[in-house]
């Protein structure tokens, strides 16, 4: 230590240029890196940063169409706005704190105000190209990891005004990355919902919305599951859509200046408060806030001057005011909801009646489980002191005082069996990875009411470990990973756990928090190299690569994988399969298929999976 202090000289001080700093600390600019299995992984942030600029042009009244193409490792975005001023094309994508958005006259209520977006994309790409078309001329520049490789002179060009950007994310930074089509689909649709009238041509398909947030909720919810038609109200710089469903949970989609604020913020908090206040006044009854908000699905979009976000990735709004000298966010949202929602309910008495019935139903359900809930909570507190079901980590998602990158890395592995949980516990990162050990197979809770969550010890303890009893605001882990054996029993446990989440906490799945851990089926090795294979195809390639009759091990269960090996599978290269609910997915139909009576379709599904397992076993025996 003394020697290190003695060597602290002028030579120890180093200044990084913009691209070096972005590449050294990418998390400061785009949040977590990831491999694309999570919706907020860095590769999607890169896509967003480029499209955001095109959206800002559209918001200012220039360009009604944007063309987007995403292939396996290449992204192209072409808008038809004004085009970057030709003399500033290179500066706009390679000089920090350079851009048109500092001129409030040019971009009144844009998404990006820090002059970093496309610079981060440039620095984190092996290839980056920008071309601006403006008033009969064009300017092209190409880069490699932020270093300019081609600064072409201006040329005459007859193409429509606008900007085109092409880039390839750097695979040395985004290791093993892949774009999940559903995530890109959601991203493109959100842009269209928030900019009614805009058309985005994405990979040859046309995306367009005329009703904004009404269309968003229609796409996100099953119409048969709504208790009343979607309420859609709009004002200057604010738009809201909401309804109630038959499901548990409270689900919101919130946006600021076109940015999807996945973690909410002051605007979402104001909406939740305003709905309760308006409903109480309309019915002249002091309903419990939880009964009013239970089973609600809502969306809010606001336009704010100079928005303040709580992180570079803009996932949570921190602005207290809608403009530097404007009203508070709380009063702005409350005043609008109070008038617009009250007017709507007076004009639509059938909706008002259905809304009241849903609130009264929630009130009855809450009172029915009140006694059971208290006993269950007391039981959970005692269990947390003595049992070993939860081996917790030291950092949690809801601890805002901790580093954001570490909070986003928090993971809870749900395992079955002492050997599997023991191996993961020994090999995990104790800072960010926790383990919850199941005792046998969980209860099949399909068709049950929430009462069963408190009556069943396993479910009750899991609920408390996640801290989601009163909603997702207190969620302690960003990723909930089901880690079961790669066999039929393991698949059954997965389905039982997914049934639990979808039945009682569907928001966890909708918000992309639930995953399946992919663990290798085979280990292929010789004296020089070991290759872990996640499929039979990978096994065949490994055998061909190693040759000379390598040793092949078939892992039949997680308990057979040593803690040392587990470090490879749950570390930086961990493979996760996200559970994604698609547009046409009905949760009730999904649960009925997997956990209801043995219909012919379900029987076929089980037989097909048993056959896969049987084929592997026969091949191994041979």
CSV table of N, CA, C and O in Angstrom, one decimal, residues 350-410:
chain,number,residue,atom,x,y,z
A,350,UNK,N,-72.8,3.9,-17.6
A,350,UNK,CA,-72.5,2.5,-17.6
A,350,UNK,C,-71.1,2.1,-17.2
A,350,UNK,O,-70.8,1.1,-16.5
A,351,UNK,N,-70.2,3.0,-17.6
A,351,UNK,CA,-68.8,2.8,-17.2
A,351,UNK,C,-68.6,3.1,-15.7
A,351,UNK,O,-67.9,2.3,-15.0
A,352,UNK,N,-69.2,4.1,-15.3
A,352,UNK,CA,-69.1,4.5,-13.8
A,352,UNK,C,-69.7,3.4,-13.0
A,352,UNK,O,-69.1,3.0,-11.9
A,353,UNK,N,-70.8,2.7,-13.4
A,353,UNK,CA,-71.4,1.6,-12.7
A,353,UNK,C,-70.4,0.4,-12.7
A,353,UNK,O,-70.2,-0.2,-11.6
A,354,UNK,N,-69.8,0.1,-13.8
A,354,UNK,CA,-68.9,-1.1,-13.9
A,354,UNK,C,-67.6,-0.8,-13.0
A,354,UNK,O,-67.1,-1.7,-12.4
A,355,UNK,N,-67.2,0.4,-13.0
A,355,UNK,CA,-66.0,0.8,-12.2
A,355,UNK,C,-66.3,0.6,-10.7
A,355,UNK,O,-65.5,0.0,-10.0
A,356,UNK,N,-67.4,1.1,-10.3
A,356,UNK,CA,-67.8,0.9,-8.9
A,356,UNK,C,-67.9,-0.5,-8.5
A,356,UNK,O,-67.5,-0.9,-7.4
A,357,UNK,N,-68.5,-1.3,-9.3
A,357,UNK,CA,-68.6,-2.8,-9.0
A,357,UNK,C,-67.3,-3.4,-8.9
A,357,UNK,O,-67.1,-4.3,-8.0
A,358,UNK,N,-66.3,-3.0,-9.7
A,358,UNK,CA,-65.0,-3.6,-9.6
A,358,UNK,C,-64.3,-3.2,-8.3
A,358,UNK,O,-63.6,-4.0,-7.7
A,359,UNK,N,-64.5,-2.0,-7.9
A,359,UNK,CA,-63.9,-1.5,-6.7
A,359,UNK,C,-64.5,-2.2,-5.5
A,359,UNK,O,-63.8,-2.7,-4.6
A,360,UNK,N,-65.8,-2.4,-5.5
A,360,UNK,CA,-66.5,-3.1,-4.4
A,360,UNK,C,-66.1,-4.6,-4.3
A,360,UNK,O,-65.9,-5.1,-3.2
A,361,UNK,N,-65.8,-5.2,-5.5
A,361,UNK,CA,-65.3,-6.5,-5.5
A,361,UNK,C,-64.0,-6.6,-4.9
A,361,UNK,O,-63.7,-7.5,-4.1
A,362,UNK,N,-63.1,-5.7,-5.2
A,362,UNK,CA,-61.7,-5.7,-4.6
A,362,UNK,C,-61.8,-5.5,-3.1
A,362,UNK,O,-61.0,-6.1,-2.3
A,363,UNK,N,-62.8,-4.6,-2.7
A,363,UNK,CA,-62.9,-4.4,-1.2
A,363,UNK,C,-63.4,-5.6,-0.5
A,363,UNK,O,-62.8,-6.0,0.6
A,364,UNK,N,-64.3,-6.4,-1.1
A,364,UNK,CA,-64.7,-7.7,-0.5
A,364,UNK,C,-63.6,-8.7,-0.4
A,364,UNK,O,-63.4,-9.3,0.6
A,365,UNK,N,-62.8,-8.8,-1.5
A,365,UNK,CA,-61.7,-9.7,-1.5
A,365,UNK,C,-60.7,-9.4,-0.5
A,365,UNK,O,-60.1,-10.2,0.2
A,366,UNK,N,-60.4,-8.1,-0.3
A,366,UNK,CA,-59.4,-7.6,0.6
A,366,UNK,C,-59.8,-8.0,2.1
A,366,UNK,O,-59.0,-8.4,2.9
A,367,UNK,N,-61.1,-7.7,2.4
A,367,UNK,CA,-61.6,-8.0,3.7
A,367,UNK,C,-61.6,-9.5,4.0
A,367,UNK,O,-61.4,-9.9,5.2
A,368,UNK,N,-61.9,-10.3,3.0
A,368,UNK,CA,-62.0,-11.8,3.2
A,368,UNK,C,-60.7,-12.4,3.6
A,368,UNK,O,-60.6,-13.3,4.4
A,369,UNK,N,-59.6,-11.8,3.1
A,369,UNK,CA,-58.3,-12.4,3.4
A,369,UNK,C,-57.5,-11.6,4.4
A,369,UNK,O,-56.4,-12.0,4.8
A,370,UNK,N,-58.2,-10.6,5.0
A,370,UNK,CA,-57.5,-9.8,6.0
A,370,UNK,C,-56.9,-10.6,7.2
A,370,UNK,O,-55.7,-10.4,7.6
A,371,UNK,N,-57.7,-11.4,7.7
A,371,UNK,CA,-57.3,-12.2,8.9
A,371,UNK,C,-56.2,-13.2,8.5
A,371,UNK,O,-55.2,-13.4,9.2
A,372,UNK,N,-56.4,-13.9,7.4
A,372,UNK,CA,-55.4,-14.9,6.9
A,372,UNK,C,-54.1,-14.2,6.6
A,372,UNK,O,-53.0,-14.7,6.9
A,373,UNK,N,-54.2,-13.0,6.0
A,373,UNK,CA,-53.0,-12.2,5.6
A,373,UNK,C,-52.2,-11.9,6.8
A,373,UNK,O,-50.9,-12.0,6.8
A,374,UNK,N,-52.8,-11.5,7.9
A,374,UNK,CA,-52.0,-11.1,9.1
A,374,UNK,C,-51.3,-12.3,9.7
A,374,UNK,O,-50.1,-12.2,10.1
A,375,UNK,N,-52.0,-13.5,9.8
A,375,UNK,CA,-51.3,-14.7,10.3
A,375,UNK,C,-50.2,-15.1,9.4
A,375,UNK,O,-49.1,-15.5,9.8
A,376,UNK,N,-50.4,-15.0,8.0
A,376,UNK,CA,-49.4,-15.3,7.1
A,376,UNK,C,-48.1,-14.4,7.2
A,376,UNK,O,-47.0,-14.9,7.1
A,377,UNK,N,-48.4,-13.1,7.4
A,377,UNK,CA,-47.3,-12.2,7.5
A,377,UNK,C,-46.5,-12.5,8.8
A,377,UNK,O,-45.2,-12.4,8.8
A,378,UNK,N,-47.2,-12.8,9.9
A,378,UNK,CA,-46.5,-13.1,11.1
A,378,UNK,C,-45.6,-14.4,10.9
A,378,UNK,O,-44.5,-14.5,11.4
A,379,UNK,N,-46.2,-15.4,10.2
A,379,UNK,CA,-45.5,-16.6,10.0
A,379,UNK,C,-44.3,-16.4,9.1
A,379,UNK,O,-43.2,-17.0,9.3
A,380,UNK,N,-44.4,-15.5,8.1
A,380,UNK,CA,-43.3,-15.2,7.3
A,380,UNK,C,-42.1,-14.5,8.0
A,380,UNK,O,-41.0,-14.8,7.8
A,381,UNK,N,-42.5,-13.6,8.9
A,381,UNK,CA,-41.5,-12.9,9.7
A,381,UNK,C,-40.7,-13.9,10.6
A,381,UNK,O,-39.5,-13.8,10.7
A,382,UNK,N,-41.4,-14.8,11.2
A,382,UNK,CA,-40.7,-15.9,12.0
A,382,UNK,C,-39.8,-16.8,11.1
A,382,UNK,O,-38.7,-17.1,11.5
A,383,UNK,N,-40.4,-17.1,10.0
A,383,UNK,CA,-39.6,-18.0,9.1
A,383,UNK,C,-38.3,-17.3,8.6
A,383,UNK,O,-37.3,-18.0,8.5
A,384,UNK,N,-38.4,-16.1,8.3
A,384,UNK,CA,-37.3,-15.4,7.8
A,384,UNK,C,-36.1,-15.3,8.8
A,384,UNK,O,-34.9,-15.2,8.4
A,385,UNK,N,-36.5,-15.4,10.1
A,385,UNK,CA,-35.4,-15.4,11.1
A,385,UNK,C,-34.7,-16.8,11.2
A,385,UNK,O,-33.6,-16.8,11.6
A,386,UNK,N,-35.4,-17.8,10.9
A,386,UNK,CA,-34.8,-19.1,11.2
A,386,UNK,C,-34.6,-20.1,10.0
A,386,UNK,O,-33.7,-20.9,10.1
A,387,UNK,N,-35.4,-19.9,9.0
A,387,UNK,CA,-35.2,-20.9,7.9
A,387,UNK,C,-34.1,-20.5,6.9
A,387,UNK,O,-33.5,-19.4,7.0
A,388,UNK,N,-33.8,-21.5,6.1
A,388,UNK,CA,-32.7,-21.2,5.1
A,388,UNK,C,-33.2,-21.3,3.7
A,388,UNK,O,-32.5,-21.5,2.7
A,389,UNK,N,-34.5,-21.0,3.5
A,389,UNK,CA,-35.1,-21.0,2.2
A,389,UNK,C,-34.5,-19.9,1.3
A,389,UNK,O,-34.4,-20.1,0.1
A,390,UNK,N,-34.3,-18.7,1.9
A,390,UNK,CA,-33.7,-17.6,1.2
A,390,UNK,C,-32.3,-17.3,1.6
A,390,UNK,O,-32.0,-17.0,2.8
A,391,UNK,N,-31.4,-17.5,0.7
A,391,UNK,CA,-30.0,-17.0,0.9
A,391,UNK,C,-29.9,-15.7,0.2
A,391,UNK,O,-29.7,-15.7,-1.1
A,392,UNK,N,-30.0,-14.7,0.9
A,392,UNK,CA,-30.2,-13.3,0.3
A,392,UNK,C,-28.8,-12.8,-0.2
A,392,UNK,O,-27.8,-13.2,0.2
A,393,UNK,N,-28.9,-11.7,-1.0
A,393,UNK,CA,-27.8,-11.0,-1.5
A,393,UNK,C,-27.7,-9.7,-0.7
A,393,UNK,O,-28.6,-9.4,0.1
A,394,UNK,N,-26.7,-8.9,-1.0
A,394,UNK,CA,-26.4,-7.7,-0.2
A,394,UNK,C,-27.0,-6.4,-0.8
A,394,UNK,O,-27.2,-5.4,-0.1
A,395,UNK,N,-27.2,-6.5,-2.1
A,395,UNK,CA,-27.8,-5.3,-2.8
A,395,UNK,C,-29.1,-5.7,-3.4
A,395,UNK,O,-29.3,-6.8,-3.9
A,396,UNK,N,-30.1,-4.7,-3.4
A,396,UNK,CA,-31.4,-5.0,-3.9
A,396,UNK,C,-31.9,-4.0,-4.8
A,396,UNK,O,-31.4,-2.8,-4.8
A,397,UNK,N,-32.8,-4.3,-5.7
A,397,UNK,CA,-33.3,-3.4,-6.7
A,397,UNK,C,-33.9,-2.2,-6.1
A,397,UNK,O,-33.8,-1.1,-6.7
A,398,UNK,N,-34.6,-2.3,-5.0
A,398,UNK,CA,-35.4,-1.2,-4.4
A,398,UNK,C,-34.5,-0.3,-3.5
A,398,UNK,O,-35.0,0.6,-2.9
A,399,UNK,N,-33.2,-0.6,-3.5
A,399,UNK,CA,-32.3,0.3,-2.6
A,399,UNK,C,-31.7,1.3,-3.5
A,399,UNK,O,-30.7,1.2,-4.2
A,400,UNK,N,-32.4,2.5,-3.6
A,400,UNK,CA,-32.0,3.6,-4.5
A,400,UNK,C,-30.6,4.2,-4.1
A,400,UNK,O,-30.1,5.0,-4.9
A,401,UNK,N,-30.1,3.9,-3.0
A,401,UNK,CA,-28.8,4.5,-2.6
A,401,UNK,C,-27.7,3.7,-3.2
A,401,UNK,O,-26.5,4.2,-3.1
A,402,UNK,N,-27.9,2.5,-3.7
A,402,UNK,CA,-26.9,1.7,-4.3
A,402,UNK,C,-26.7,2.1,-5.8
A,402,UNK,O,-27.6,2.7,-6.4
A,403,UNK,N,-25.6,1.7,-6.3
A,403,UNK,CA,-25.3,1.9,-7.7
A,403,UNK,C,-26.3,1.3,-8.7
A,403,UNK,O,-26.7,0.1,-8.5
A,404,UNK,N,-26.8,2.0,-9.7
A,404,UNK,CA,-27.8,1.5,-10.5
A,404,UNK,C,-27.4,0.3,-11.3
A,404,UNK,O,-28.3,-0.6,-11.5
A,405,UNK,N,-26.2,0.2,-11.8
A,405,UNK,CA,-25.8,-1.0,-12.5
A,405,UNK,C,-25.9,-2.3,-11.6
A,405,UNK,O,-26.3,-3.3,-12.1
A,406,UNK,N,-25.5,-2.1,-10.4
A,406,UNK,CA,-25.5,-3.3,-9.5
A,406,UNK,C,-27.0,-3.6,-9.2
A,406,UNK,O,-27.3,-4.8,-9.1
A,407,UNK,N,-27.8,-2.6,-9.0
A,407,UNK,CA,-29.3,-2.9,-8.7
A,407,UNK,C,-29.9,-3.6,-9.9
A,407,UNK,O,-30.7,-4.5,-9.7
A,408,UNK,N,-29.5,-3.2,-11.1
A,408,UNK,CA,-30.1,-3.9,-12.3
A,408,UNK,C,-29.6,-5.3,-12.5
A,408,UNK,O,-30.1,-6.1,-13.2
A,409,UNK,N,-28.5,-5.6,-11.8
A,409,UNK,CA,-27.9,-7.0,-11.9
A,409,UNK,C,-28.5,-7.9,-10.8
A,409,UNK,O,-28.2,-9.1,-10.8
A,410,UNK,N,-29.3,-7.4,-9.9
A,410,UNK,CA,-29.8,-8.3,-8.8
A,410,UNK,C,-30.7,-9.4,-9.4
A,410,UNK,O,-31.6,-9.2,-10.2
